[in-house]
Amino acid sequence: ARFMVSAAPKDGSYIAMINPGSIALPGLRPNVGFDTLKMQWLGSMSGRAYVVGVWYKAPPKTLDDAKKMEVLMGTSGKASTSYLIPMFMNKTIGTKFKIITGYKSGGAINLAIERGEVWGRGNFYTGYLGVRPDWIRDHKIRNWVRMGPDRDDIKDIPKLRDLMKTEEQRQMLDILEVSFNIGQAFYAPPGVPHKTVAILRKAFEDTMRDPETKKETEARSLPLNWIPHEKVEKTIASVFELPKSSFRK
């Protein structure tokens, strides 16, 4: 993102996909070197629902069990959503997740779950559909809560938002959840002429509407729920309108 803002050509020849977890970062670290409010958004290919759960053989069977006993969760590191969300749940609803860092990839975490090294993780729901579809099909993972956009196939999983106790907690969740609601969003850097950005936006929209795009995403078990640039901008702006205390907590 810093490269796009400071060094990338401003003629439309460079576009980028945001790392969703960094969308709200300028609110946490104003000197981070980029401002997501100033990026010229083209649109998002899809918001991505996120779930937190454990292996079917793990001792805790319900979310209430996770409030009574220590639950081992795997993650790559403290900047990952698979660390941030379980830790947020510890602080807000009283779960006792013990989060083990250091795994090199999502695949390594999945293998650790199968081996019993850890009991669960946070993950994009499509991450299971694309890599471990049998976990979903055979009910090998118990997903306790969900965040991000609604999906018909996970409507029975409780929303974490419904478990929040105060407005401040809901505002903090807004900040964490924006990355799931926006998902895989593309942008041109500040400074690209508006006429050029308009061409890029039309090209993005045409690509999203192309039957071949839909066919390819379905073949990969990745549903295409694309979001136009206007909604991306509005969603991001709404987060930065929250009280600064919500970022600082």
XYZ file of C-alpha atoms in Angstrom:
249
model
C 0.000 0.000 0.000
C 2.875 2.382 0.746
C 4.382 1.602 -2.640
C 1.104 2.322 -4.401
C 0.785 5.677 -2.663
C 4.374 6.848 -2.915
C 6.074 5.144 -5.859
C 3.627 3.508 -8.275
C 2.995 5.340 -11.573
C -0.137 7.497 -11.472
C -1.231 6.778 -15.042
C -3.565 3.831 -14.401
C -0.997 1.178 -15.283
C -0.797 0.006 -11.655
C -3.719 -1.252 -9.582
C -3.580 -3.282 -6.384
C -5.703 -5.485 -4.172
C -5.819 -4.341 -0.562
C -4.778 -6.670 2.218
C -8.223 -6.595 3.894
C -6.737 -6.582 7.384
C -5.026 -3.260 6.691
C -8.175 -1.310 5.752
C -8.640 0.138 9.247
C -4.911 0.344 10.021
C -4.609 4.114 9.397
C -7.088 4.634 12.244
C -4.821 2.672 14.566
C -1.509 4.029 13.247
C -1.955 7.419 11.552
C 1.703 7.398 10.418
C 1.412 4.033 8.656
C 2.158 5.622 5.263
C -1.162 5.285 3.424
C -4.752 6.400 3.850
C -7.496 3.999 2.751
C -9.957 6.898 2.602
C -7.918 8.452 -0.214
C -7.504 5.338 -2.316
C -9.520 5.330 -5.535
C -11.552 2.159 -5.161
C -12.544 0.124 -8.208
C -14.722 -2.383 -6.350
C -14.428 -5.695 -4.523
C -14.706 -9.197 -5.946
C -16.378 -10.444 -2.795
C -16.864 -9.825 0.867
C -15.787 -12.872 2.858
C -17.645 -14.393 5.776
C -15.388 -15.349 8.691
C -15.962 -18.112 11.234
C -14.389 -19.230 14.509
C -14.639 -22.857 15.523
C -12.965 -26.057 16.699
C -12.340 -29.601 15.482
C -15.178 -32.052 16.030
C -13.012 -34.240 18.321
C -11.940 -31.326 20.533
C -13.123 -31.403 24.173
C -15.146 -28.160 24.049
C -18.425 -28.778 22.270
C -20.079 -25.360 22.534
C -19.158 -21.715 22.845
C -20.255 -21.849 26.488
C -17.661 -24.591 27.029
C -15.034 -22.171 25.709
C -15.939 -19.814 28.559
C -15.239 -22.519 31.130
C -12.080 -24.160 29.826
C -8.897 -23.196 27.978
C -9.245 -23.752 24.226
C -6.107 -24.059 22.068
C -6.307 -22.011 18.857
C -3.698 -21.760 16.092
C -2.559 -18.661 14.228
C 0.396 -17.294 12.286
C 0.956 -14.237 14.462
C -0.574 -11.382 16.414
C -1.368 -9.322 13.312
C -3.563 -12.085 11.893
C -7.344 -12.047 12.160
C -7.063 -15.593 13.524
C -5.366 -13.973 16.543
C -7.310 -10.719 16.721
C -10.819 -12.189 16.629
C -10.349 -14.905 19.300
C -8.535 -12.377 21.516
C -11.376 -9.885 20.994
C -13.820 -12.608 22.035
C -11.774 -13.258 25.183
C -12.003 -9.591 26.126
C -15.681 -9.110 25.315
C -17.656 -12.310 25.865
C -15.326 -14.144 28.237
C -13.979 -17.025 26.176
C -10.709 -18.631 27.281
C -8.943 -19.078 23.965
C -5.214 -19.780 24.330
C -3.796 -18.674 21.001
C -0.675 -20.441 19.756
C 1.327 -18.319 17.293
C 4.065 -19.259 14.847
C 2.320 -21.368 12.207
C 3.639 -20.539 8.748
C 0.372 -20.765 6.841
C -3.297 -21.632 7.021
C -2.428 -25.070 5.716
C -0.030 -25.589 8.617
C -2.775 -24.614 11.065
C -5.199 -27.050 9.434
C -2.640 -29.840 9.743
C -2.055 -28.943 13.400
C -5.804 -29.187 14.026
C -5.968 -32.628 12.418
C -3.010 -33.748 14.551
C -4.560 -32.378 17.741
C -1.782 -29.847 18.407
C -4.429 -27.138 18.542
C -8.193 -27.477 18.601
C -9.405 -24.742 16.292
C -8.900 -21.485 14.468
C -10.549 -18.486 12.896
C -10.837 -18.730 9.128
C -12.634 -17.400 6.084
C -15.514 -19.749 5.358
C -14.456 -19.935 1.714
C -11.026 -20.981 2.979
C -12.617 -24.240 4.054
C -14.702 -24.576 0.893
C -11.646 -24.141 -1.325
C -9.083 -26.157 0.669
C -10.916 -28.456 3.117
C -14.437 -28.888 1.710
C -14.729 -32.249 3.481
C -14.481 -30.446 6.830
C -17.715 -28.665 5.997
C -19.403 -31.570 4.238
C -18.611 -34.058 7.004
C -19.116 -31.613 9.911
C -15.501 -31.939 11.048
C -15.311 -28.333 12.183
C -17.760 -26.814 14.670
C -18.122 -23.146 13.790
C -19.404 -21.256 16.818
C -19.676 -17.682 15.537
C -19.509 -15.793 12.250
C -18.728 -12.291 11.025
C -18.916 -10.438 7.745
C -21.504 -10.797 4.981
C -24.430 -13.182 5.304
C -24.466 -16.482 3.426
C -27.397 -18.867 3.159
C -25.208 -21.858 3.973
C -24.051 -20.454 7.342
C -27.209 -18.681 8.486
C -27.545 -21.104 11.413
C -24.170 -20.056 12.867
C -24.689 -17.260 15.451
C -23.380 -13.805 14.611
C -20.679 -12.533 16.944
C -22.360 -9.124 16.745
C -25.437 -10.506 18.493
C -23.258 -11.490 21.474
C -21.876 -8.015 22.056
C -23.024 -6.433 25.316
C -22.401 -2.712 24.761
C -22.420 -0.168 21.958
C -18.677 0.331 22.429
C -18.087 -3.382 21.841
C -20.194 -3.223 18.688
C -18.167 -0.254 17.452
C -14.908 -2.113 18.048
C -16.354 -5.046 16.132
C -17.225 -2.663 13.276
C -13.507 -1.932 12.960
C -12.524 -5.607 12.953
C -15.377 -6.628 10.666
C -14.775 -4.088 7.892
C -12.054 -6.302 6.418
C -14.575 -9.154 6.027
C -17.327 -6.935 4.629
C -14.986 -5.378 2.050
C -12.944 -8.467 1.254
C -10.914 -8.592 -1.947
C -11.076 -4.939 -3.028
C -9.003 -3.322 -5.782
C -7.895 0.289 -6.016
C -5.872 2.793 -7.975
C -3.577 5.094 -5.999
C -4.322 8.741 -5.269
C -3.209 10.929 -8.139
C -4.529 8.834 -11.012
C -6.744 11.133 -13.175
C -10.472 10.745 -12.586
C -11.124 9.874 -16.246
C -8.636 7.021 -16.044
C -10.159 5.776 -12.790
C -13.597 5.788 -14.444
C -12.247 3.536 -17.226
C -10.744 1.151 -14.667
C -13.990 1.036 -12.689
C -15.979 0.163 -15.805
C -13.456 -2.534 -16.727
C -13.701 -4.006 -13.226
C -17.496 -4.014 -13.331
C -17.520 -5.574 -16.812
C -15.173 -8.294 -15.563
C -17.404 -9.028 -12.569
C -20.461 -9.304 -14.849
C -18.697 -11.529 -17.389
C -20.173 -15.075 -17.389
C -16.673 -16.502 -17.716
C -15.666 -14.860 -14.439
C -18.671 -16.359 -12.675
C -17.932 -19.766 -14.206
C -14.318 -19.726 -13.036
C -15.117 -18.652 -9.475
C -17.795 -21.331 -9.154
C -15.313 -23.952 -10.350
C -13.067 -22.902 -7.458
C -15.948 -22.997 -4.925
C -15.497 -19.240 -4.435
C -18.853 -17.493 -4.848
C -18.678 -14.126 -6.583
C -20.516 -11.465 -4.567
C -18.913 -8.383 -6.045
C -19.303 -4.956 -4.483
C -19.329 -1.702 -6.531
C -16.851 1.021 -5.664
C -19.518 3.328 -4.202
C -20.427 0.778 -1.516
C -16.762 0.025 -0.779
C -16.118 3.742 -0.216
C -19.206 4.155 1.965
C -18.403 1.120 4.114
C -14.820 2.218 4.740
C -15.854 5.802 5.479
C -18.399 4.632 8.059
C -15.649 2.947 10.081
C -13.495 6.066 10.207
C -16.492 8.026 11.482
C -16.531 5.929 14.653
C -15.236 7.474 17.907
C -11.451 7.414 18.164
C -11.789 5.543 21.470
C -13.099 2.531 19.541
C -9.732 2.310 17.745
C -7.661 2.883 20.852
C -9.270 0.204 23.033
